Amino acid sequence: MLRDDLPQAVFPWWSFTKPVLAALVLRAADRGDCDLDAELSNRPYSLRQVLQHRAGVPEYGGLPRYKAAVAKVEPAWPAERLLQEVQADHLDFPPGQGWNYSNTGYLILRQELEALHQQDLAAIMREEILEPLGLETRLAQVPADFTTLHYPAQGYHPGWVYHGCLMGTAQDAARLLWALLYGDLLSPGARQQMLLQDMKGSAIPGRVWSEIGYGLGMMIGAVPQAGQMIGHTGSGPFSANLVAAFPELSNQPIVAAFCTGTDESVAEFAAVKAAVAKEQAGKPL
């Protein structure tokens, strides 16, 4: 169900967490703390390739043991077990020579950030992103965190989202995307790198996109009636979402759409419909 009258409702952001991870990596690179294009110390690919989903790291979402454990509402495995189960060192293709959406890759980014900062991801996000923006958003870490959600989580452990799952209001999600695209969280050079549409593809049946693409932790494509759409979808066992900006519409709206179920397309179509309706009404969103 989609509603626009729940300003205090808290939702899991799922993969909308990826742009925040990308921003943290880009900020570190700007400070000279890491090199986007150097191979990682113990892996044959770079941070940029992981951010682009071009590292060849296999995805864990379809792993039968993973799916079975989630379905049984088991506690999340330690990260190292997940990496072993998915055989993360057996790449799907040579780095840079393919594209494969990989949550496992973003787990590796999380590990790199935590090693670089010598802090856990929750603290890094809080200090670098969330507190400076005045957001009440936080990283979900244990099942009890999900008891405050608008949708019932049915005991699901957020640790199963290995790169981390932020949780917050739709308004905070929109504010965060605005800050990434138009604020001062990123330098102009870092923002340009984030928004370089590295992967480009055509429409996907049943989805809202007329063109798909990916930058560094950011989905960049186009949709009918609204033109370019920039942001990120997300989904988990009980909800889905899209947080997106529409820079080619005159009022440049940013929409955060959340829905029950696992179908991201429901949130996608709702977000585009809302953006177009506000454009036609001549109202800022």
mmCIF file of C-alpha atoms in Angstrom:
data_model
loop_
_atom_site.group_PDB
_atom_site.id
_atom_site.type_symbol
_atom_site.label_atom_id
_atom_site.label_comp_id
_atom_site.label_asym_id
_atom_site.label_seq_id
_atom_site.Cartn_x
_atom_site.Cartn_y
_atom_site.Cartn_z
ATOM 1 C CA MET A 1 0.000 0.000 0.000
ATOM 2 C CA LEU A 2 1.255 3.474 -0.909
ATOM 3 C CA ARG A 3 0.236 6.580 1.043
ATOM 4 C CA ASP A 4 1.444 10.160 1.275
ATOM 5 C CA ASP A 5 0.161 10.960 4.766
ATOM 6 C CA LEU A 6 2.711 9.136 6.928
ATOM 7 C CA PRO A 7 5.453 11.712 7.607
ATOM 8 C CA GLN A 8 6.681 9.973 10.769
ATOM 9 C CA ALA A 9 6.562 6.403 9.470
ATOM 10 C CA VAL A 10 9.914 4.601 9.502
ATOM 11 C CA PHE A 11 10.842 2.339 6.604
ATOM 12 C CA PRO A 12 13.837 0.145 5.760
ATOM 13 C CA TRP A 13 15.775 1.751 2.923
ATOM 14 C CA TRP A 14 17.318 -1.505 1.673
ATOM 15 C CA SER A 15 19.588 -0.746 -1.294
ATOM 16 C CA PHE A 16 19.060 2.992 -1.081
ATOM 17 C CA THR A 17 21.866 2.515 1.454
ATOM 18 C CA LYS A 18 24.261 1.961 -1.481
ATOM 19 C CA PRO A 19 24.493 5.650 -2.479
ATOM 20 C CA VAL A 20 25.531 6.429 1.101
ATOM 21 C CA LEU A 21 28.294 3.818 0.979
ATOM 22 C CA ALA A 22 29.416 5.289 -2.345
ATOM 23 C CA ALA A 23 29.447 8.783 -0.854
ATOM 24 C CA LEU A 24 31.623 7.592 2.038
ATOM 25 C CA VAL A 25 34.121 6.031 -0.376
ATOM 26 C CA LEU A 26 34.181 9.167 -2.551
ATOM 27 C CA ARG A 27 34.715 11.399 0.473
ATOM 28 C CA ALA A 28 37.603 9.207 1.613
ATOM 29 C CA ALA A 29 39.128 9.382 -1.866
ATOM 30 C CA ASP A 30 38.834 13.181 -1.835
ATOM 31 C CA ARG A 31 40.775 13.249 1.435
ATOM 32 C CA GLY A 32 43.477 11.075 -0.088
ATOM 33 C CA ASP A 33 42.688 8.194 2.265
ATOM 34 C CA CYS A 34 42.075 5.718 -0.556
ATOM 35 C CA ASP A 35 42.598 5.343 -4.308
ATOM 36 C CA LEU A 36 39.490 4.525 -6.323
ATOM 37 C CA ASP A 37 41.490 2.874 -9.097
ATOM 38 C CA ALA A 38 44.149 0.904 -7.214
ATOM 39 C CA GLU A 39 43.615 -2.807 -6.670
ATOM 40 C CA LEU A 40 42.580 -3.658 -3.143
ATOM 41 C CA SER A 41 45.371 -5.136 -1.056
ATOM 42 C CA ASN A 42 44.002 -8.678 -1.103
ATOM 43 C CA ARG A 43 41.686 -8.657 -4.128
ATOM 44 C CA PRO A 44 42.216 -8.173 -7.892
ATOM 45 C CA TYR A 45 39.844 -5.260 -8.394
ATOM 46 C CA SER A 46 39.450 -1.623 -7.400
ATOM 47 C CA LEU A 47 36.970 0.305 -5.287
ATOM 48 C CA ARG A 48 35.637 1.955 -8.435
ATOM 49 C CA GLN A 49 34.968 -1.418 -10.049
ATOM 50 C CA VAL A 50 33.077 -2.593 -6.965
ATOM 51 C CA LEU A 51 31.046 0.626 -6.856
ATOM 52 C CA GLN A 52 30.155 0.149 -10.536
ATOM 53 C CA HIS A 53 29.306 -3.554 -10.095
ATOM 54 C CA ARG A 54 32.135 -4.293 -12.533
ATOM 55 C CA ALA A 55 34.414 -6.231 -10.175
ATOM 56 C CA GLY A 56 32.924 -9.644 -10.981
ATOM 57 C CA VAL A 57 32.096 -10.372 -7.329
ATOM 58 C CA PRO A 58 29.304 -12.994 -7.250
ATOM 59 C CA GLU A 59 25.914 -11.995 -5.861
ATOM 60 C CA TYR A 60 24.540 -13.775 -2.779
ATOM 61 C CA GLY A 61 20.814 -13.022 -3.205
ATOM 62 C CA GLY A 62 20.056 -16.199 -5.138
ATOM 63 C CA LEU A 63 22.208 -18.505 -3.007
ATOM 64 C CA PRO A 64 19.947 -21.423 -1.937
ATOM 65 C CA ARG A 65 21.366 -21.735 1.602
ATOM 66 C CA TYR A 66 21.013 -17.981 2.101
ATOM 67 C CA LYS A 67 17.408 -17.969 0.897
ATOM 68 C CA ALA A 68 16.537 -20.957 3.072
ATOM 69 C CA ALA A 69 18.047 -19.393 6.190
ATOM 70 C CA VAL A 70 16.205 -16.122 5.614
ATOM 71 C CA ALA A 71 12.928 -17.984 5.049
ATOM 72 C CA LYS A 72 13.393 -19.788 8.381
ATOM 73 C CA VAL A 73 13.953 -16.429 10.150
ATOM 74 C CA GLU A 74 17.389 -17.543 11.318
ATOM 75 C CA PRO A 75 19.978 -15.153 12.761
ATOM 76 C CA ALA A 76 22.211 -13.612 10.114
ATOM 77 C CA TRP A 77 25.478 -15.404 9.398
ATOM 78 C CA PRO A 78 28.795 -13.713 10.155
ATOM 79 C CA ALA A 79 30.073 -11.857 7.091
ATOM 80 C CA GLU A 80 32.964 -14.249 6.591
ATOM 81 C CA ARG A 81 30.603 -17.212 6.348
ATOM 82 C CA LEU A 82 28.553 -15.358 3.733
ATOM 83 C CA LEU A 83 31.702 -14.678 1.690
ATOM 84 C CA GLN A 84 32.637 -18.363 1.915
ATOM 85 C CA GLU A 85 29.138 -19.561 0.978
ATOM 86 C CA VAL A 86 29.008 -17.365 -2.117
ATOM 87 C CA GLN A 87 32.659 -18.149 -2.997
ATOM 88 C CA ALA A 88 33.416 -14.460 -3.264
ATOM 89 C CA ASP A 89 36.958 -15.036 -4.538
ATOM 90 C CA HIS A 90 35.681 -16.954 -7.583
ATOM 91 C CA LEU A 91 34.788 -14.021 -9.786
ATOM 92 C CA ASP A 92 32.003 -14.149 -12.371
ATOM 93 C CA PHE A 93 34.240 -12.374 -14.899
ATOM 94 C CA PRO A 94 37.609 -10.595 -14.977
ATOM 95 C CA PRO A 95 37.358 -7.207 -13.231
ATOM 96 C CA GLY A 96 36.209 -4.471 -15.567
ATOM 97 C CA GLN A 97 35.054 -6.870 -18.295
ATOM 98 C CA GLY A 98 31.393 -7.276 -17.361
ATOM 99 C CA TRP A 99 28.571 -5.993 -15.190
ATOM 100 C CA ASN A 100 26.733 -7.883 -12.480
ATOM 101 C CA TYR A 101 24.736 -6.287 -9.661
ATOM 102 C CA SER A 102 26.456 -7.497 -6.499
ATOM 103 C CA ASN A 103 25.349 -6.951 -2.926
ATOM 104 C CA THR A 104 28.402 -9.002 -1.983
ATOM 105 C CA GLY A 105 30.597 -6.350 -3.548
ATOM 106 C CA TYR A 106 29.020 -3.687 -1.374
ATOM 107 C CA LEU A 107 29.672 -5.845 1.697
ATOM 108 C CA ILE A 108 33.336 -5.699 0.690
ATOM 109 C CA LEU A 109 33.048 -1.902 0.409
ATOM 110 C CA ARG A 110 31.622 -1.858 3.927
ATOM 111 C CA GLN A 111 34.565 -3.886 5.200
ATOM 112 C CA GLU A 112 37.024 -1.563 3.460
ATOM 113 C CA LEU A 113 35.389 1.506 5.004
ATOM 114 C CA GLU A 114 35.357 -0.015 8.481
ATOM 115 C CA ALA A 115 39.044 -0.935 8.188
ATOM 116 C CA LEU A 116 39.910 2.540 6.895
ATOM 117 C CA HIS A 117 38.040 4.381 9.667
ATOM 118 C CA GLN A 118 38.667 1.817 12.409
ATOM 119 C CA GLN A 119 34.974 2.159 13.274
ATOM 120 C CA ASP A 120 31.815 0.236 12.545
ATOM 121 C CA LEU A 121 29.630 1.389 9.674
ATOM 122 C CA ALA A 122 26.881 2.744 11.923
ATOM 123 C CA ALA A 123 29.316 5.180 13.554
ATOM 124 C CA ILE A 124 30.881 6.191 10.236
ATOM 125 C CA MET A 125 27.509 6.964 8.669
ATOM 126 C CA ARG A 126 26.320 8.810 11.738
ATOM 127 C CA GLU A 127 29.393 11.038 11.998
ATOM 128 C CA GLU A 128 29.981 11.740 8.311
ATOM 129 C CA ILE A 129 26.490 11.828 6.817
ATOM 130 C CA LEU A 130 23.491 11.546 9.120
ATOM 131 C CA GLU A 131 24.300 13.938 11.970
ATOM 132 C CA PRO A 132 25.631 16.715 9.690
ATOM 133 C CA LEU A 133 22.333 16.577 7.767
ATOM 134 C CA GLY A 134 20.242 16.486 10.938
ATOM 135 C CA LEU A 135 18.637 13.167 9.980
ATOM 136 C CA GLU A 136 17.215 10.751 12.546
ATOM 137 C CA THR A 137 18.003 7.897 10.180
ATOM 138 C CA ARG A 138 20.150 5.058 11.536
ATOM 139 C CA LEU A 139 21.625 1.748 10.504
ATOM 140 C CA ALA A 140 19.512 -1.250 11.506
ATOM 141 C CA GLN A 141 21.679 -3.859 13.221
ATOM 142 C CA VAL A 142 19.480 -6.256 15.240
ATOM 143 C CA PRO A 143 15.875 -7.495 14.846
ATOM 144 C CA ALA A 144 14.716 -5.179 17.624
ATOM 145 C CA ASP A 145 15.594 -2.212 15.413
ATOM 146 C CA PHE A 146 12.984 -3.342 12.903
ATOM 147 C CA THR A 147 10.188 -3.441 15.494
ATOM 148 C CA THR A 148 9.736 0.313 14.987
ATOM 149 C CA LEU A 149 9.046 0.004 11.248
ATOM 150 C CA HIS A 150 5.738 0.948 9.653
ATOM 151 C CA TYR A 151 5.583 -2.498 8.026
ATOM 152 C CA PRO A 152 5.813 -5.655 10.192
ATOM 153 C CA ALA A 153 9.243 -7.227 9.755
ATOM 154 C CA GLN A 154 8.163 -10.655 11.081
ATOM 155 C CA GLY A 155 11.427 -11.209 12.939
ATOM 156 C CA TYR A 156 13.659 -10.571 9.920
ATOM 157 C CA HIS A 157 17.268 -9.888 10.927
ATOM 158 C CA PRO A 158 18.688 -6.779 9.211
ATOM 159 C CA GLY A 159 22.109 -8.410 9.313
ATOM 160 C CA TRP A 160 21.032 -10.383 6.245
ATOM 161 C CA VAL A 161 21.525 -7.122 4.335
ATOM 162 C CA TYR A 162 25.284 -7.433 4.448
ATOM 163 C CA HIS A 163 26.224 -3.993 3.164
ATOM 164 C CA GLY A 164 23.955 -2.453 5.811
ATOM 165 C CA CYS A 165 20.348 -1.282 5.813
ATOM 166 C CA LEU A 166 19.507 2.269 6.796
ATOM 167 C CA MET A 167 16.053 2.926 8.222
ATOM 168 C CA GLY A 168 14.242 6.236 8.378
ATOM 169 C CA THR A 169 11.339 8.296 7.107
ATOM 170 C CA ALA A 170 10.507 8.949 3.454
ATOM 171 C CA GLN A 171 11.219 12.637 4.051
ATOM 172 C CA ASP A 172 14.719 11.865 5.355
ATOM 173 C CA ALA A 173 15.378 9.632 2.350
ATOM 174 C CA ALA A 174 14.457 12.487 0.006
ATOM 175 C CA ARG A 175 16.575 14.940 2.006
ATOM 176 C CA LEU A 176 19.547 12.607 1.819
ATOM 177 C CA LEU A 177 19.293 12.234 -1.949
ATOM 178 C CA TRP A 178 19.014 16.021 -2.287
ATOM 179 C CA ALA A 179 22.184 16.416 -0.230
ATOM 180 C CA LEU A 180 24.050 13.944 -2.441
ATOM 181 C CA LEU A 181 22.929 15.588 -5.673
ATOM 182 C CA TYR A 182 22.813 19.271 -4.758
ATOM 183 C CA GLY A 183 24.329 19.791 -1.305
ATOM 184 C CA ASP A 184 27.897 19.915 -0.060
ATOM 185 C CA LEU A 185 28.326 16.325 1.139
ATOM 186 C CA LEU A 186 30.363 15.665 -1.997
ATOM 187 C CA SER A 187 32.825 17.845 -3.832
ATOM 188 C CA PRO A 188 31.853 18.762 -7.409
ATOM 189 C CA GLY A 189 34.440 16.291 -8.707
ATOM 190 C CA ALA A 190 33.188 13.470 -6.505
ATOM 191 C CA ARG A 191 29.585 14.133 -7.511
ATOM 192 C CA GLN A 192 30.586 14.086 -11.171
ATOM 193 C CA GLN A 193 32.193 10.681 -10.696
ATOM 194 C CA MET A 194 29.136 9.332 -8.860
ATOM 195 C CA LEU A 195 26.838 10.427 -11.689
ATOM 196 C CA LEU A 196 28.928 9.222 -14.615
ATOM 197 C CA GLN A 197 26.606 6.685 -16.263
ATOM 198 C CA ASP A 198 29.103 3.872 -16.641
ATOM 199 C CA MET A 199 26.621 1.095 -17.484
ATOM 200 C CA LYS A 200 23.818 1.769 -19.960
ATOM 201 C CA GLY A 201 21.023 -0.530 -21.046
ATOM 202 C CA SER A 202 17.570 -0.606 -22.566
ATOM 203 C CA ALA A 203 14.127 -0.959 -21.013
ATOM 204 C CA ILE A 204 13.296 -3.872 -18.708
ATOM 205 C CA PRO A 205 9.875 -5.525 -19.237
ATOM 206 C CA GLY A 206 7.505 -4.686 -16.410
ATOM 207 C CA ARG A 207 9.665 -1.897 -15.012
ATOM 208 C CA VAL A 208 9.232 1.847 -15.379
ATOM 209 C CA TRP A 209 12.626 2.523 -16.960
ATOM 210 C CA SER A 210 12.916 3.315 -20.685
ATOM 211 C CA GLU A 211 16.695 3.360 -20.219
ATOM 212 C CA ILE A 212 18.728 1.922 -17.365
ATOM 213 C CA GLY A 213 22.191 2.771 -16.153
ATOM 214 C CA TYR A 214 24.499 2.834 -13.161
ATOM 215 C CA GLY A 215 27.190 5.177 -11.899
ATOM 216 C CA LEU A 216 28.964 4.836 -8.551
ATOM 217 C CA GLY A 217 26.304 3.547 -6.178
ATOM 218 C CA MET A 218 23.604 5.382 -8.107
ATOM 219 C CA MET A 219 21.016 4.221 -10.629
ATOM 220 C CA ILE A 220 20.870 6.638 -13.566
ATOM 221 C CA GLY A 221 18.369 6.170 -16.352
ATOM 222 C CA ALA A 222 15.245 7.565 -17.956
ATOM 223 C CA VAL A 223 11.489 7.076 -17.698
ATOM 224 C CA PRO A 224 8.559 8.051 -19.946
ATOM 225 C CA GLN A 225 7.050 11.506 -19.329
ATOM 226 C CA ALA A 226 9.664 12.505 -16.751
ATOM 227 C CA GLY A 227 13.006 12.116 -18.531
ATOM 228 C CA GLN A 228 16.120 11.377 -16.523
ATOM 229 C CA MET A 229 15.668 9.604 -13.179
ATOM 230 C CA ILE A 230 18.516 9.357 -10.642
ATOM 231 C CA GLY A 231 18.421 7.482 -7.349
ATOM 232 C CA HIS A 232 18.149 3.898 -6.180
ATOM 233 C CA THR A 233 15.571 1.190 -5.680
ATOM 234 C CA GLY A 234 15.586 -1.313 -2.852
ATOM 235 C CA SER A 235 13.683 -4.355 -1.673
ATOM 236 C CA GLY A 236 13.616 -6.939 1.089
ATOM 237 C CA PRO A 237 11.313 -9.736 2.246
ATOM 238 C CA PHE A 238 8.428 -7.432 3.188
ATOM 239 C CA SER A 239 8.823 -4.058 1.426
ATOM 240 C CA ALA A 240 10.306 -2.228 -1.530
ATOM 241 C CA ASN A 241 11.154 1.355 -2.397
ATOM 242 C CA LEU A 242 12.506 3.891 -4.839
ATOM 243 C CA VAL A 243 14.102 7.194 -3.876
ATOM 244 C CA ALA A 244 14.691 9.251 -7.002
ATOM 245 C CA ALA A 245 15.286 12.704 -8.423
ATOM 246 C CA PHE A 246 13.848 13.979 -11.695
ATOM 247 C CA PRO A 247 16.264 16.726 -12.791
ATOM 248 C CA GLU A 248 14.677 17.313 -16.203
ATOM 249 C CA LEU A 249 11.286 18.279 -14.774
ATOM 250 C CA SER A 250 10.914 22.006 -14.200
ATOM 251 C CA ASN A 251 10.604 21.781 -10.417
ATOM 252 C CA GLN A 252 13.294 19.040 -10.148
ATOM 253 C CA PRO A 253 11.316 16.947 -7.640
ATOM 254 C CA ILE A 254 12.748 14.256 -5.412
ATOM 255 C CA VAL A 255 10.321 11.456 -4.538
ATOM 256 C CA ALA A 256 10.616 8.679 -1.945
ATOM 257 C CA ALA A 257 8.112 5.885 -2.561
ATOM 258 C CA PHE A 258 7.707 2.863 -0.248
ATOM 259 C CA CYS A 259 5.360 -0.098 -0.600
ATOM 260 C CA THR A 260 4.630 -3.496 0.907
ATOM 261 C CA GLY A 261 5.737 -6.623 -0.929
ATOM 262 C CA THR A 262 8.973 -7.256 -2.785
ATOM 263 C CA ASP A 263 8.138 -5.712 -6.168
ATOM 264 C CA GLU A 264 10.256 -2.608 -6.745
ATOM 265 C CA SER A 265 8.253 -1.734 -9.860
ATOM 266 C CA VAL A 266 5.265 -0.759 -7.669
ATOM 267 C CA ALA A 267 7.366 1.938 -5.982
ATOM 268 C CA GLU A 268 8.922 2.940 -9.317
ATOM 269 C CA PHE A 269 5.614 3.588 -11.068
ATOM 270 C CA ALA A 270 4.225 5.375 -7.995
ATOM 271 C CA ALA A 271 7.256 7.670 -7.795
ATOM 272 C CA VAL A 272 7.067 8.621 -11.463
ATOM 273 C CA LYS A 273 3.323 9.181 -11.222
ATOM 274 C CA ALA A 274 3.824 11.501 -8.236
ATOM 275 C CA ALA A 275 6.612 13.455 -9.927
ATOM 276 C CA VAL A 276 4.621 13.932 -13.142
ATOM 277 C CA ALA A 277 1.471 14.908 -11.240
ATOM 278 C CA LYS A 278 3.332 17.598 -9.296
ATOM 279 C CA GLU A 279 4.912 18.853 -12.507
ATOM 280 C CA GLN A 280 1.538 19.115 -14.198
ATOM 281 C CA ALA A 281 0.073 20.861 -11.180
ATOM 282 C CA GLY A 282 2.963 23.291 -11.110
ATOM 283 C CA LYS A 283 3.728 22.628 -7.475
ATOM 284 C CA PRO A 284 7.138 21.984 -5.868
ATOM 285 C CA LEU A 285 7.429 18.506 -4.337
#
